[in-house]
Short mmCIF file of C-alpha atoms and ligand atoms in Angstrom, two decimals:
data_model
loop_
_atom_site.label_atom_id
_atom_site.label_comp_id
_atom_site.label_asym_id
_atom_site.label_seq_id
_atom_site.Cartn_x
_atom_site.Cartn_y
_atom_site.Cartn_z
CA UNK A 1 -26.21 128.09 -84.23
CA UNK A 2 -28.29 129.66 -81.31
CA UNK A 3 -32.13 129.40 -80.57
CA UNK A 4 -34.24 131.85 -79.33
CA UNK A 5 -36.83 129.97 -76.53
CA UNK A 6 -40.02 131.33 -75.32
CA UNK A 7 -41.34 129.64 -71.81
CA UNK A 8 -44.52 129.96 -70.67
CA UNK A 9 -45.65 128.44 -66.84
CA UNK A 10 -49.22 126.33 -67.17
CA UNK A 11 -49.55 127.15 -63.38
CA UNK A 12 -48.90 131.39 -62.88
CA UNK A 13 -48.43 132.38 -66.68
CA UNK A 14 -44.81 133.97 -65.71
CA UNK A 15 -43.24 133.99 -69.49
CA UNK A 16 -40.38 135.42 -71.03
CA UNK A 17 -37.64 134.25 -73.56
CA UNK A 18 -33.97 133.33 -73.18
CA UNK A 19 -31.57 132.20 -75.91
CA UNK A 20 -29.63 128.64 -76.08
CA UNK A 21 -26.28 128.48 -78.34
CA UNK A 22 -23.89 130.72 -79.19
CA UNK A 23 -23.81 132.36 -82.94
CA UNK A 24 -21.24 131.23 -85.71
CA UNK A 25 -18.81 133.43 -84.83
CA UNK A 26 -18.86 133.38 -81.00
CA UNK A 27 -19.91 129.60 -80.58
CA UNK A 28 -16.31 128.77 -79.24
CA UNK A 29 -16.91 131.48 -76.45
CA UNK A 30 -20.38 131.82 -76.13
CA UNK A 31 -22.83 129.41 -74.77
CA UNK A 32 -26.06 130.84 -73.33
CA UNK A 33 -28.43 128.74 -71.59
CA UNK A 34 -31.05 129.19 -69.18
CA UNK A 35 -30.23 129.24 -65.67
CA UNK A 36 -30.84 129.77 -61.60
CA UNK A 37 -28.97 131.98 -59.69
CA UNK A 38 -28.54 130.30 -56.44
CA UNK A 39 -28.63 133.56 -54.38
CA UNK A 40 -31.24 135.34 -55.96
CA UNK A 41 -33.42 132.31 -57.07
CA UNK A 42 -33.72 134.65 -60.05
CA UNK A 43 -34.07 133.27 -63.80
CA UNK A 44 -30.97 134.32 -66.18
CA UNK A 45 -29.54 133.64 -69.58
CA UNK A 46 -25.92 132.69 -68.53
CA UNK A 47 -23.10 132.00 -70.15
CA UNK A 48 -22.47 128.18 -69.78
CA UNK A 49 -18.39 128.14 -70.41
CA UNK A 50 -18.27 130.57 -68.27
CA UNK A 51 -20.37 129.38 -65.35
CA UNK A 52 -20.43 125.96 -65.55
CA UNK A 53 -17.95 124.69 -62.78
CA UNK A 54 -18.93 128.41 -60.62
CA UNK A 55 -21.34 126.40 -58.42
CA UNK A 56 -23.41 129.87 -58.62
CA UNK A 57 -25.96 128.73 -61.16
CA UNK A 58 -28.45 125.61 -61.38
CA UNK A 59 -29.07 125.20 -64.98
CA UNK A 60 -31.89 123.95 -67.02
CA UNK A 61 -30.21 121.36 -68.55
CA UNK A 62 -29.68 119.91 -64.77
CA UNK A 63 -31.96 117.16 -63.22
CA UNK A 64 -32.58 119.12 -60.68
CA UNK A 65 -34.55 122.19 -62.58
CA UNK A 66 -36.55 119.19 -64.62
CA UNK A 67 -39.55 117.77 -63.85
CA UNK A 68 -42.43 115.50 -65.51
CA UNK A 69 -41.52 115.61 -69.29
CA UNK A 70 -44.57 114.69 -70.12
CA UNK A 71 -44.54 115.59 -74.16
CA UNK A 72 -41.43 113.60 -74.21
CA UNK A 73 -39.76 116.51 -76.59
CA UNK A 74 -36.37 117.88 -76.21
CA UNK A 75 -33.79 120.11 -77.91
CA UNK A 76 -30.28 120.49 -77.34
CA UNK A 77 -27.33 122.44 -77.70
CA UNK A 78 -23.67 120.54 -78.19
CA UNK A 79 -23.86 118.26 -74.48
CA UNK A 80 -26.96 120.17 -73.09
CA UNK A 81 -30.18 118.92 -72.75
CA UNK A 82 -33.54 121.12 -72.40
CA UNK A 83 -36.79 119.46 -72.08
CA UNK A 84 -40.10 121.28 -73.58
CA UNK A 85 -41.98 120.54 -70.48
CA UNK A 86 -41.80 120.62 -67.10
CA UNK A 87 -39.11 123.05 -66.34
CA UNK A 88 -39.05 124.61 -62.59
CA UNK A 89 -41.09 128.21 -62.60
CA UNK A 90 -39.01 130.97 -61.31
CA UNK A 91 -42.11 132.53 -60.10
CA UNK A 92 -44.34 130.00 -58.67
CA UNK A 93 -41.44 127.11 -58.23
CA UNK A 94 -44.16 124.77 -59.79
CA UNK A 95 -42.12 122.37 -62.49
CA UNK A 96 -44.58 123.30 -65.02
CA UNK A 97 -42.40 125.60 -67.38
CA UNK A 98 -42.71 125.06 -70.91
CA UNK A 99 -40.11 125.97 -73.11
CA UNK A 100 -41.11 126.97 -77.10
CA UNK A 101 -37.91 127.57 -80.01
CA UNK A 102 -39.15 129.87 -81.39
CA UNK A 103 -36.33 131.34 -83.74
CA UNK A 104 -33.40 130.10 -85.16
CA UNK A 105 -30.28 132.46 -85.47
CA UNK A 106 -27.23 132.73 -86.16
ZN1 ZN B 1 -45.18 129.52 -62.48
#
């Protein structure tokens, strides 16, 4: 069961969309979740299984990419944590992401 997640930044307006979870069939392989490329400082939907012990990526479920919480709402996928608000802006590198579900597929 995967999630489709819009963000929007309350400082610059930078938005776009990423997906969390894998689908029924590729849940055992698949784990997408939102991430920082170290290199680039660039925003991507990684694959988590695949990434996770790289060192390449800082990922949103990470302390480090989370800030002031301030709604107090989360989701989650299996072990992973997102919080709604907050989240580090690639763009402006404010912590004032916001992250929306805003579909639910499978
Ligand atoms: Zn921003």
């Amino acid at each position: 069961m995967g999630n489709i997640v819009a963000t929007l930044c309350r400082s610059c307006g930078f938005k776009n969309e990423f997906r969390v979870g894998g689908g029924r069939f590729s849940h055992l392989t698949s784990c997408p979740v939102p991430a920082i490329n170290k290199e680039t400082l660039e925003f991507e939907n990684v694959n988590h299984y695949k990434h996770k012990d790289s060192g390449q990526y800082l990922f949103y479920s990470d302390d480090d990419l989370k800030g002031d919480n301030y709604n107090d709402k989360r989701f989650s996928n299996f072990d992973l944590y997102f919080n709604e608000e907050g989240n580090y802006c690639p763009s402006c590198r404010a912590k004032k992401l916001a992250f929306r579900i805003t579909m639910y597929v499978d």
